[in-house]
Coordinates of C-alpha atoms and ligand atoms in Angstrom, one line a residue:
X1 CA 72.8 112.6 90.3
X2 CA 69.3 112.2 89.0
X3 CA 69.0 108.6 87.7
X4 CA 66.5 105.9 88.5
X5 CA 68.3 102.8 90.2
X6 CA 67.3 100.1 88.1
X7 CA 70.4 97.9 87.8
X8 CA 72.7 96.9 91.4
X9 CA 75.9 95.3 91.0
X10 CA 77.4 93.8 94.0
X11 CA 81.3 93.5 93.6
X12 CA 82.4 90.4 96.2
X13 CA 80.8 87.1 96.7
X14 CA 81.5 87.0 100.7
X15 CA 79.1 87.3 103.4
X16 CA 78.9 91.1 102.7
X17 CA 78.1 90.5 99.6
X18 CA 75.8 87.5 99.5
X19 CA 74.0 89.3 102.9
X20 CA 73.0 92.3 100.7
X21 CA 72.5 90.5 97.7
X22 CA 69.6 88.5 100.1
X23 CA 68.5 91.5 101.3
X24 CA 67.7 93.4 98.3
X25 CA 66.2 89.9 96.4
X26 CA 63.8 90.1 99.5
X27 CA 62.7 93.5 99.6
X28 CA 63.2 95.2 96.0
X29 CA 64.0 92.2 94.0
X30 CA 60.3 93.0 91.9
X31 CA 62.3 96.4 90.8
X32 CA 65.5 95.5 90.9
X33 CA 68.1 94.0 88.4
X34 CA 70.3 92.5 90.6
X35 CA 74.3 91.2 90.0
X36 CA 76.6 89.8 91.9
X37 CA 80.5 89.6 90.9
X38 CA 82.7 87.3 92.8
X39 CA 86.4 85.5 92.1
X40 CA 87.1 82.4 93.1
X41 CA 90.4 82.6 92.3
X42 CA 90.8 85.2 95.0
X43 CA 88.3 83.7 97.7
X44 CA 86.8 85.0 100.8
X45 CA 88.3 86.0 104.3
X46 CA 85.1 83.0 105.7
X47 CA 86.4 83.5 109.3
X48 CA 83.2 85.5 110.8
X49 CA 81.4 83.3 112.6
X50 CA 80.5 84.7 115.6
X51 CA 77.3 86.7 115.9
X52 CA 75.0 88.7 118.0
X53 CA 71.3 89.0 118.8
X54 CA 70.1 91.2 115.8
X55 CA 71.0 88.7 113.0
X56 CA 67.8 87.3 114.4
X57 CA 65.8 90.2 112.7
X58 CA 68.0 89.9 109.4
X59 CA 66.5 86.1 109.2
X60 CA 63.0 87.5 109.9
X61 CA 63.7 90.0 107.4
X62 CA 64.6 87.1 104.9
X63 CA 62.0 85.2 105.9
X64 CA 64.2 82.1 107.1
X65 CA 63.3 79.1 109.0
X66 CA 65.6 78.7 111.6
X67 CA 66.3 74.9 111.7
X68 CA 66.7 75.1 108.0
X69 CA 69.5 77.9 108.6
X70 CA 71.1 75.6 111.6
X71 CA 71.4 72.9 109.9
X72 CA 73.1 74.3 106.4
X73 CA 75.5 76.5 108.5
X74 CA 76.5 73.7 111.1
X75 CA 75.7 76.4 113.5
X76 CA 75.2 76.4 117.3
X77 CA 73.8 78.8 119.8
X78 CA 75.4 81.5 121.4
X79 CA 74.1 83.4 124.6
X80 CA 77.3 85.7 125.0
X81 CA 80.6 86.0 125.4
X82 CA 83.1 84.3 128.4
X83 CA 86.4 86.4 129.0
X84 CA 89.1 84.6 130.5
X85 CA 92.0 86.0 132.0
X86 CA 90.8 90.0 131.2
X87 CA 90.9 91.2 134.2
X88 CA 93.9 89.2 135.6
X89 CA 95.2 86.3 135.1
X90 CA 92.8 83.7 136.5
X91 CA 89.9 85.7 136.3
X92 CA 86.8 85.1 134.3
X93 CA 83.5 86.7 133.4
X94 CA 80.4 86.6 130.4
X95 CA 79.1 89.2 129.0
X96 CA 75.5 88.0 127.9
X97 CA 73.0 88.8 125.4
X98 CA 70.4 89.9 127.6
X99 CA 69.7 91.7 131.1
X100 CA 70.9 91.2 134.3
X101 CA 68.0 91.6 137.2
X102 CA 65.1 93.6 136.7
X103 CA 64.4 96.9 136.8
X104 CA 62.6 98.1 140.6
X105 CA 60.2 101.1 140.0
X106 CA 62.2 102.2 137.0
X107 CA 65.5 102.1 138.7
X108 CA 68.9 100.2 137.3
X109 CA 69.4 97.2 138.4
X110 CA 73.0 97.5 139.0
X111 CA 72.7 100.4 141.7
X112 CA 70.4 97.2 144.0
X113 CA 73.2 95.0 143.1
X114 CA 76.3 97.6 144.2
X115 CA 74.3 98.2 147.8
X116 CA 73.7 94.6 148.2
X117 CA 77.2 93.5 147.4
X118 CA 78.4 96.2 149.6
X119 CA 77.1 95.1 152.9
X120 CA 77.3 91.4 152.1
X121 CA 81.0 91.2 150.6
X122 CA 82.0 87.9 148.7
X123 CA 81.8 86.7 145.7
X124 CA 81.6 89.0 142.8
X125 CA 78.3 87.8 140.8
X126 CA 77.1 90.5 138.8
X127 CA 76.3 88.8 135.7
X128 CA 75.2 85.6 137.5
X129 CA 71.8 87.8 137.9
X130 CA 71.2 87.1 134.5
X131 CA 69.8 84.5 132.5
X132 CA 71.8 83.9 130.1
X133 CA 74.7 83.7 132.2
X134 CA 73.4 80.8 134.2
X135 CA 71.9 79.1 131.3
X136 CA 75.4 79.1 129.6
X137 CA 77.4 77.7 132.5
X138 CA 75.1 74.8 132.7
X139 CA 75.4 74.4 129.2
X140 CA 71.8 75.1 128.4
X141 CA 70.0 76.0 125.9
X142 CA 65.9 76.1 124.6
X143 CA 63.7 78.3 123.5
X144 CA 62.6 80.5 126.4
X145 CA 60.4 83.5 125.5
X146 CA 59.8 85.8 128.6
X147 CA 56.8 85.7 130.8
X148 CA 55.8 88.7 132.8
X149 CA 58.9 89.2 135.2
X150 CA 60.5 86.6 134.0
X151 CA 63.4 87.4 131.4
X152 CA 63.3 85.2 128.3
X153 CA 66.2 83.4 126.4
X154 CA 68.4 86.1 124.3
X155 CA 70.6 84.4 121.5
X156 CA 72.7 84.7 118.5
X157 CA 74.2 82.0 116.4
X158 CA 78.0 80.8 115.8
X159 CA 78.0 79.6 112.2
X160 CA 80.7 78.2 109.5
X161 CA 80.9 81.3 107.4
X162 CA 81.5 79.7 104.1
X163 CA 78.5 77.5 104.5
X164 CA 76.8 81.0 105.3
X165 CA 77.5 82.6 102.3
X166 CA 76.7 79.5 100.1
X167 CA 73.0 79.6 102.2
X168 CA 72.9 83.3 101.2
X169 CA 74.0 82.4 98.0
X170 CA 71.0 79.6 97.1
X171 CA 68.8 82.3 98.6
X172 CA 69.6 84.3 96.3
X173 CA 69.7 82.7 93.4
X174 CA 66.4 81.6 94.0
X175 CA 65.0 85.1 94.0
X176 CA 66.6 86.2 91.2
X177 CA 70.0 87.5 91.3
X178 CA 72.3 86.8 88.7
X179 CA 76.0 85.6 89.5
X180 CA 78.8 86.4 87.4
X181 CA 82.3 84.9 87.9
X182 CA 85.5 87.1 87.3
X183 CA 88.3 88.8 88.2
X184 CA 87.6 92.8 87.9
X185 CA 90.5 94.2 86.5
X186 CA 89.2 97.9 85.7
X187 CA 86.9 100.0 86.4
X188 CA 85.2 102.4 84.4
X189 CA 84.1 106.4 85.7
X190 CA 81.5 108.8 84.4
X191 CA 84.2 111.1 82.6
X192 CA 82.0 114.5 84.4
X193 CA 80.6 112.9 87.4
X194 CA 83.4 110.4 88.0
X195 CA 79.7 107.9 89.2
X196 CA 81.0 104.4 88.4
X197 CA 79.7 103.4 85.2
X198 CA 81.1 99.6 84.9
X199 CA 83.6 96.8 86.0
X200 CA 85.4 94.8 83.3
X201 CA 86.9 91.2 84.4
X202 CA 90.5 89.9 82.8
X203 CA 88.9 88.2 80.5
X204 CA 87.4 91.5 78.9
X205 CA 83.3 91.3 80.2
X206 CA 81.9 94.5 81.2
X207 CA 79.4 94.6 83.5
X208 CA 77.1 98.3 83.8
X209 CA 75.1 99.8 86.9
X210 CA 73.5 102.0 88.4
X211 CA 74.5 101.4 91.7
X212 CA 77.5 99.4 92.8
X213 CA 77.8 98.0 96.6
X214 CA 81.8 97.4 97.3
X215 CA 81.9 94.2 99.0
X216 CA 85.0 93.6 97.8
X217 CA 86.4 93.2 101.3
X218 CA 89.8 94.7 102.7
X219 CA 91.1 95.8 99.2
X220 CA 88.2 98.2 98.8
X221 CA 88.1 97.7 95.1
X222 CA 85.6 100.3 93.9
X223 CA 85.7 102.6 97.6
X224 CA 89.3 103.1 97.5
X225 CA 90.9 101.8 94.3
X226 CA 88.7 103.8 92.3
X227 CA 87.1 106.3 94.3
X228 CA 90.2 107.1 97.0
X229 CA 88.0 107.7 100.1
X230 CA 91.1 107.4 102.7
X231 CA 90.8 105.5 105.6
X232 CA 90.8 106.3 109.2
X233 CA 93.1 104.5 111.2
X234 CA 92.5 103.8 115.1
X235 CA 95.6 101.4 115.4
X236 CA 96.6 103.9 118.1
X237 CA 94.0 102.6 120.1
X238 CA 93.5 99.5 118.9
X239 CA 96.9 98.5 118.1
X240 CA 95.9 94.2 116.6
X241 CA 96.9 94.1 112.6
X242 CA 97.3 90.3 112.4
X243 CA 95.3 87.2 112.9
X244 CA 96.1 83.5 112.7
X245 CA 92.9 81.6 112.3
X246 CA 92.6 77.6 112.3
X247 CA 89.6 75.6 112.8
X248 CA 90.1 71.9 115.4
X249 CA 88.2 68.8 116.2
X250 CA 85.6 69.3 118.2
X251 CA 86.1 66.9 121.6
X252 CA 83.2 67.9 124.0
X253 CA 79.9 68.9 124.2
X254 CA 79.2 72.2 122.6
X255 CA 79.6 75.1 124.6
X256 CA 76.1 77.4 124.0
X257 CA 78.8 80.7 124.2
X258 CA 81.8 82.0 122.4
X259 CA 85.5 82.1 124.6
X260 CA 87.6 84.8 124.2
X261 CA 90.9 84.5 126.6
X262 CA 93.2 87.3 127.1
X263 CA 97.3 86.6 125.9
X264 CA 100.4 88.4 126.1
X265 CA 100.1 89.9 122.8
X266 CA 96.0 89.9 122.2
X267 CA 93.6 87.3 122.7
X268 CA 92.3 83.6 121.1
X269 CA 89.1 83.3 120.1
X270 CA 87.2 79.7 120.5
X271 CA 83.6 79.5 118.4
X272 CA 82.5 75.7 119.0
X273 CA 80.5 74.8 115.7
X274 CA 78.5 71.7 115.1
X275 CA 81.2 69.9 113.0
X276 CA 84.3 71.8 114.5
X277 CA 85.4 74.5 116.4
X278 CA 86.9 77.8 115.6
X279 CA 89.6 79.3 116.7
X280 CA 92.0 82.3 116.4
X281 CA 94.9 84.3 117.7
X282 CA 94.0 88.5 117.2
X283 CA 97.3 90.2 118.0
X284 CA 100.0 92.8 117.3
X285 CA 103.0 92.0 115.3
X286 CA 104.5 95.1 117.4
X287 CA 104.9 92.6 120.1
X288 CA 105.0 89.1 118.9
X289 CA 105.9 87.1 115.6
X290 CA 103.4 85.7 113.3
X291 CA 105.3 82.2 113.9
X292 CA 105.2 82.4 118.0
X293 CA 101.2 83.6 117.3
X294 CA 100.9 80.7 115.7
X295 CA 102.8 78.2 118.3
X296 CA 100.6 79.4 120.9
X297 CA 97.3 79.4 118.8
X298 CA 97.9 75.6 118.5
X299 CA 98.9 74.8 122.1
X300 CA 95.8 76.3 123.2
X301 CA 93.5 74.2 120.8
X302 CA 91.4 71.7 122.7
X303 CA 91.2 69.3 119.7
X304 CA 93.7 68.2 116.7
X305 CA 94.1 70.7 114.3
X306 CA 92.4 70.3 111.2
X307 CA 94.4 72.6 108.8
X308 CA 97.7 74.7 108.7
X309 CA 96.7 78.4 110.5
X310 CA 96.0 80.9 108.2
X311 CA 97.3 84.6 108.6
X312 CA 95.2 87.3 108.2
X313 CA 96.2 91.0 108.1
X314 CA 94.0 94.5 108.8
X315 CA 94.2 98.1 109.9
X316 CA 91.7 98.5 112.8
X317 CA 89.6 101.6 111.2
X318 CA 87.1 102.6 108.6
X319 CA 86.7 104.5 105.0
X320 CA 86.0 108.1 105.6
X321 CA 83.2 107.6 103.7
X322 CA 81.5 104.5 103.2
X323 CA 78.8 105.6 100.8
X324 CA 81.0 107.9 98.1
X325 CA 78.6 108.8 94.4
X326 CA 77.1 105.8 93.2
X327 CA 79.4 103.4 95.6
X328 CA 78.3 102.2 99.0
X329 CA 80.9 99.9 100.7
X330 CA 79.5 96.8 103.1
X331 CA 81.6 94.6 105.0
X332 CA 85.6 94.4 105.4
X333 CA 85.3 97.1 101.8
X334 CA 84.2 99.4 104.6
X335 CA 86.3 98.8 107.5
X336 CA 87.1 96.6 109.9
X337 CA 86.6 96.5 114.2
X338 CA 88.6 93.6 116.0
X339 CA 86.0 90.4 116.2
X340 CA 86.1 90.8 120.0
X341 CA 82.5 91.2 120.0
X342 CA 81.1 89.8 116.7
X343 CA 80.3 92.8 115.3
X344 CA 81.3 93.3 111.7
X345 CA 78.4 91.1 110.1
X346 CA 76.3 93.2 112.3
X347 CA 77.5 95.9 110.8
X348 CA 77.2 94.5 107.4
X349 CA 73.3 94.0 108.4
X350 CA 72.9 97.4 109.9
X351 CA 74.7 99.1 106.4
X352 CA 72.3 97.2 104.7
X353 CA 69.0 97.9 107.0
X354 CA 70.0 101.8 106.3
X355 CA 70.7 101.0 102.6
X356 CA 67.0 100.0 102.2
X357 CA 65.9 102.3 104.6
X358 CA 67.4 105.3 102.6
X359 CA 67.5 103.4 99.2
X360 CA 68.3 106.1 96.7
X361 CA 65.5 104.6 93.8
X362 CA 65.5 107.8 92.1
X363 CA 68.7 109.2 92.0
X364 CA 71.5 109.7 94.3
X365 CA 70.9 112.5 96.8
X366 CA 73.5 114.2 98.8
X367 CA 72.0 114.8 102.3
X368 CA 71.2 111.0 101.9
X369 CA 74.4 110.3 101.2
X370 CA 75.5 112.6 104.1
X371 CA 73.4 111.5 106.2
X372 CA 74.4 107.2 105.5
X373 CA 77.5 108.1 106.3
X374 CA 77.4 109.9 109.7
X375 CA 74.7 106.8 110.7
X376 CA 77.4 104.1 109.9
X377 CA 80.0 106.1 111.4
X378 CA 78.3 106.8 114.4
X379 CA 77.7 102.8 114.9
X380 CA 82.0 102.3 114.4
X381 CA 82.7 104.8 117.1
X382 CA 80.5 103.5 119.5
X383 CA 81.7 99.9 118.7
X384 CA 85.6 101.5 119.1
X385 CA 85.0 102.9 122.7
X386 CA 83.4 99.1 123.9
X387 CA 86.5 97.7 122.1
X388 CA 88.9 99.8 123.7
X389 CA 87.2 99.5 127.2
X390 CA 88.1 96.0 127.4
X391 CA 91.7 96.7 127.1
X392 CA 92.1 99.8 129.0
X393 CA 90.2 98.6 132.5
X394 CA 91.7 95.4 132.6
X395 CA 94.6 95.1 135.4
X396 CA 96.7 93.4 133.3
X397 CA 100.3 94.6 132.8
X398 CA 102.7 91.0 133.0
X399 CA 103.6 91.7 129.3
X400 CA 105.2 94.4 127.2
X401 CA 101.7 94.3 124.7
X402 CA 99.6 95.1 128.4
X403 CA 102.1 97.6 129.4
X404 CA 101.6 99.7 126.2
X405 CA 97.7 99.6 126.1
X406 CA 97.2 100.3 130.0
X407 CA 100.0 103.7 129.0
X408 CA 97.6 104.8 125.6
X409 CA 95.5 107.9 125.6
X410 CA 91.7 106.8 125.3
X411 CA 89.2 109.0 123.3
X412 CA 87.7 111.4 125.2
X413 CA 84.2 110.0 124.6
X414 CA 85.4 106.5 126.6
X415 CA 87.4 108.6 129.4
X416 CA 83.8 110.6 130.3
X417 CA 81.6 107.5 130.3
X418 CA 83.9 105.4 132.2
X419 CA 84.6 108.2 134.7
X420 CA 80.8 109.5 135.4
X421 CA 80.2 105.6 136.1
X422 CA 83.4 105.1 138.4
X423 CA 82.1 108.0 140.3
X424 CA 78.4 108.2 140.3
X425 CA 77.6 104.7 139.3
X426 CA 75.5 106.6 136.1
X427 CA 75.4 105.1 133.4
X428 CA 74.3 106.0 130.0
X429 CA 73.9 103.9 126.8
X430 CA 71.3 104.6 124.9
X431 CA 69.8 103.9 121.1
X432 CA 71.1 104.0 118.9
X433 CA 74.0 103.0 120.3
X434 CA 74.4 99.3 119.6
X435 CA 75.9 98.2 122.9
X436 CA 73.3 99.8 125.8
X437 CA 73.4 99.5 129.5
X438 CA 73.7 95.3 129.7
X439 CA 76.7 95.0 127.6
X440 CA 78.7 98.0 129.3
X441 CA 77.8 97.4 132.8
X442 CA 79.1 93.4 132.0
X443 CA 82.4 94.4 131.0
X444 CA 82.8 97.4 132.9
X445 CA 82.4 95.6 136.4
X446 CA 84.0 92.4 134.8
X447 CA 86.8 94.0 133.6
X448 CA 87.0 95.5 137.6
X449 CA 85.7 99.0 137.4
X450 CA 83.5 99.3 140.4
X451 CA 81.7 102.4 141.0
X452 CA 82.7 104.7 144.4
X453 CA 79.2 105.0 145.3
X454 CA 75.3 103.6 144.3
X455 CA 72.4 105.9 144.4
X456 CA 71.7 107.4 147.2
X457 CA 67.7 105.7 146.7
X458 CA 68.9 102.7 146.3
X459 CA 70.9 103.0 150.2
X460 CA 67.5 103.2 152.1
X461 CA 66.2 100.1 151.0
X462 CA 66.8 97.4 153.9
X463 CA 69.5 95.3 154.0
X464 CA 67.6 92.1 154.6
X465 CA 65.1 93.3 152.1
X466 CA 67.3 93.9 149.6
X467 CA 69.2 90.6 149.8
X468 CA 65.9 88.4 149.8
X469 CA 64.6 90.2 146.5
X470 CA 68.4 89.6 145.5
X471 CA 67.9 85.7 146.2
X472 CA 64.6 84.9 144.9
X473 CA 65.7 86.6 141.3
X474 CA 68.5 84.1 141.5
X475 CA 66.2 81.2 142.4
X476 CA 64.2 82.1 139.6
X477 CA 66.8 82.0 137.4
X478 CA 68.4 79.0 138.3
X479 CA 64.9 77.1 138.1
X480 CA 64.7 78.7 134.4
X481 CA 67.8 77.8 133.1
X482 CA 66.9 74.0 134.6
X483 CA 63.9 73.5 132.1
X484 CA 65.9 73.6 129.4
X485 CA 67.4 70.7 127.5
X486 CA 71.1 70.7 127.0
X487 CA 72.4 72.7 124.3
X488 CA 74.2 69.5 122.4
X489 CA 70.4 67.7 123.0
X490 CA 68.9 70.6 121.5
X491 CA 71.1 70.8 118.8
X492 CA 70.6 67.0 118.0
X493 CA 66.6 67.6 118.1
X494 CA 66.1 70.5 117.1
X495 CA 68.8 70.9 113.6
X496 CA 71.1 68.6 113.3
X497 CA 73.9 69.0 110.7
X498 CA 74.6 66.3 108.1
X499 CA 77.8 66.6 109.5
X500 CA 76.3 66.2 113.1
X501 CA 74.1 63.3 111.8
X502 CA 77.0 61.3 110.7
X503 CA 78.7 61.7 113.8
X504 CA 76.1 60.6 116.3
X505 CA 75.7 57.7 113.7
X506 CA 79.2 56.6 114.0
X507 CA 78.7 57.7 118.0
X508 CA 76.0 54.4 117.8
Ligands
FAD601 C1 90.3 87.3 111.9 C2 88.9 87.7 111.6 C3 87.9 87.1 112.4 C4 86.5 87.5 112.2 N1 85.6 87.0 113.1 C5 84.3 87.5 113.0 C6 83.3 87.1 113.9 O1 83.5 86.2 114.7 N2 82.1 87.6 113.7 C7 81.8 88.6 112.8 O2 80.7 89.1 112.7 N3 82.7 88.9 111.9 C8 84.0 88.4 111.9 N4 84.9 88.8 111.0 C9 84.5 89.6 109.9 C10 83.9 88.8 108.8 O3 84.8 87.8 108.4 C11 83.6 89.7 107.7 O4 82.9 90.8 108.1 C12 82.7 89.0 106.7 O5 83.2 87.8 106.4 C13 82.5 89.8 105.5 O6 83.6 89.8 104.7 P1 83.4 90.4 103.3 O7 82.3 89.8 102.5 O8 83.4 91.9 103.5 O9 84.8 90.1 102.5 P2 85.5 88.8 101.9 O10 85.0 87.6 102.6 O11 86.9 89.1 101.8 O12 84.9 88.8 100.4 C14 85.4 89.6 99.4 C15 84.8 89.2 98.1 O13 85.2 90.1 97.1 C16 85.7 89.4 95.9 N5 86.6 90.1 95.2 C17 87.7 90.9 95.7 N6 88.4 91.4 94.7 C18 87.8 91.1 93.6 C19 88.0 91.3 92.2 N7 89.1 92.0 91.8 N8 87.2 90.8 91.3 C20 86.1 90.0 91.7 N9 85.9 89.8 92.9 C21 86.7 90.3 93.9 C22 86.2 88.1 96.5 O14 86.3 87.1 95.6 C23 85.2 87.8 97.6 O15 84.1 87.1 97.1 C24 86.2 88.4 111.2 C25 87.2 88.9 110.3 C26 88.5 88.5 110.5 C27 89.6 89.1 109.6

């Protein structure tokens, strides 16, 4: 429909909507008339806390200073993700934010590393190649740019989620955007175009657009309740519809990672935060009770708990179309992928990135639409296969919940990449797929699946020539992750928390 796109309403007042509220302040704000609807009577989900590397370019994009954002959000630093008990029971490995070893004239890493590992046997140290890796099991953490060879310091953050969205919020009230508070009971329909014309709270305000962004998380207020886009559902491969989620004391130092252990019915999350850590039990209620997830989720906490656990309930999938008319869905509105990666913020960030990108000023167009949509879909299938890789490689089978996923089909698209790397050692990830060659190859191989064969170049290279350039990439590492301070020092220095503040203060 041929209308200028002068007025944005943002239904939801959670990170999706605060994030894209931010965004559009930023970058149209001048043009813009921008809304924002939220209910506090119904709340937020505030359990995303985990995140990964790109959020970085989000804060650039906002123009944030990073202490400023640490402190507020009690965050921490993350470098990647440690999976315990995956594989098998007893078995650990991270998959981190940044490369492992280095390229040699343009060949993959991982083909030196398979040839080494071959002739010398032993320990099975893929990931400790990388820097990340080593700087998070010595609990380190600095700011480490590269030089030349030398990889620099990839992170994310791990942040309280309702402290993010208050952040967002002050940001965005700063530049402009005006809140409303309310419950929206109906919603109003071009009687031709069926375009969303309004949203009208209980207590009888109507509030007009132009555009409306469905942030409105699981229920899908304006996507689904008005504009019945259908969902997908992928529970057949990704069978977890429940979470219990409770937040504990923090006892030690904080971890510079986030822990994600594998359980007879799913998996616990652990996010260490500056205040307190995070923690969660994702799982099926096809194979165990929401009171027995919740028993376990507080005998694995490794500090008192600090509230009762709070359920949480989803169907693993997305909306057919996320951008429908005059309706474009962010956030949970949109879908939702299990957290075992961090990646639904991201996705709220990327949706919003393509949303300015494509942003429809005069008039809603079609192919754009069209085109949105296959972008964003494109991201959730990609994310789906990585999911479901975790699950299907792992050797696991002790509990009913294991037996079931290593029997399920995978989609074909998983089944070809895993097999061409099982038997060629190949590997391809490219853009725009969000997880590339680092992140499969640090699951894949920690999850167990080891290649037949490396490349045939790679086999010529002598052994003792190979294992030297093997060792001295190591050393270098090690010596990196040794200049930097401690990731609790850090912290302390760098941006502490008033939260933080009055706990070294009663610390002495
Ligand atoms: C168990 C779990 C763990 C997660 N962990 C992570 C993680 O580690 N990392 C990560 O990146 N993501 C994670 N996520 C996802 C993350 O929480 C969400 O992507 C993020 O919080 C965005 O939520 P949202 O803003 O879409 O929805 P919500 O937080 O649910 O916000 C919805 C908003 O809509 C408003 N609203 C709804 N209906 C109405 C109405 N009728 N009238 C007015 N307002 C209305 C509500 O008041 C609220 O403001 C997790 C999610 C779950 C469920």
């Amino acid at each position: 429909m041929q209308q200028t796109i002068r007025k944005i309403v943002i239904v939801g007042g959670g990170s999706a909507g605060w994030m894209a509220a931010a965004a559009l302040a930023k970058t149209l704000g001048e043009s813009l008339d921008i809304h924002l609807i939220e209910s506090e009577e119904i709340g937020i989900v505030g359990v995303g806390e985990a995140t990964i590397p790109p959020i970085l370019k989000y804060n650039d994009l906002l123009g944030i200073d990073e202490a400023t954002f640490v402190r507020e959000t009690n965050a921490t630093y993350k470098l990647g993700i440690e999976f315990v008990d995956w594989r098998a029971k007893g078995h650990s490995y991270f998959h981190p934010f940044g490369h492992s070893g280095r390229e040699i004239e343009s060949f993959p890493f991982h083909h030196y590393w398979l040839a080494d590992w071959r002739r010398r046997g032993g320990e099975y140290d893929y990931t400790q190649f990388n820097l990340e890796t080593v700087a998070a099991y010595k609990g380190r953490f600095g700011y480490l740019p590269a030089e030349g060879d030398k990889p620099g310091l990839n992170y994310a953050f791990q942040f309280d989620a309702v402290l993010y969205a208050k952040f967002l919020r002050n940001y965005s009230a700063e530049r402009g955007v005006t809140r409303h508070e309310g419950r929206i009971v109906s919603v109003e329909q071009h009687p031709e175009s069926g375009f969303v014309t309004a949203v009208v709270t209980a207590d009888g305000r109507r509030l007009e657009g132009d555009l409306f962004i469905d942030c409105s998380g699981f229920r899908g207020l304006l996507i689904e309740g008005t504009l019945n886009c259908g969902y997908e559902d992928w529970s057949r491969w990704l069978p977890m519809n429940s979470a219990v989620a409770v937040p504990c004391e923090r006892v030690a130092d904080i971890t510079p990672y986030t822990r994600a252990t594998a359980r007879e019915a799913g998996w616990t999350w652990r996010i260490p935060l500056q205040h307190r850590t995070g923690n969660g039990y994702v799982f099926s209620d096809q194979f165990l009770s929401v009171e027995d997830a919740k028993t376990r989720l507080l005998g694995c906490l490794d500090g008192a708990p600090l509230a009762e656990p709070r359920l949480l309930k989803f169907v693993t999938g997305h909306r057919k179309r996320v951008w429908d008319k005059n309706v474009v869905a962010l956030g949970l509105a949109s879908g939702f992928l299990e957290p075992l990666e961090s990646t639904a913020i991201h996705l709220v960030q990327s949706g919003i990135t393509r949303l300015l990108a494509f942003f429809p000023k005069t008039g809603i167009v079609p192919s754009v639409v069209a085109q949105y949509n296959r972008d964003v879909l494109f991201d959730y299938n990609n994310i789906k296969d990585f999911l479901i890789a975790h699950y299907k490689i792992s050797e696991r089978d002790d509990t009913p919940f294991w037996r079931w996923v290593q029997a399920m089909e995978m989609p074909d698209s998983l089944k070809e990449r895993l097999d061409m790397f099982r038997e060629t050692a190949l590997l391809i990830a490219r853009e725009p797929e969000l997880f590339r060659e680092t992140s499969w190859l640090a699951v894949m191989m920690g999850q167990g699946l080891l290649p037949k064969t490396s490349h045939p170049i790679v086999e010529t290279i002598e052994a003792a020539d190979l294992r030297l350039h093997m060792s001295r990439w190591r050393k270098m590492l090690e010596s990196r992750a040794d200049s930097l301070p401690g990731h609790e020092d850090y912290v302390r220095r760098f941006a502490p928390s008033a939260d933080l503040k009055m706990r070294m203060a009663s610390a002495g």
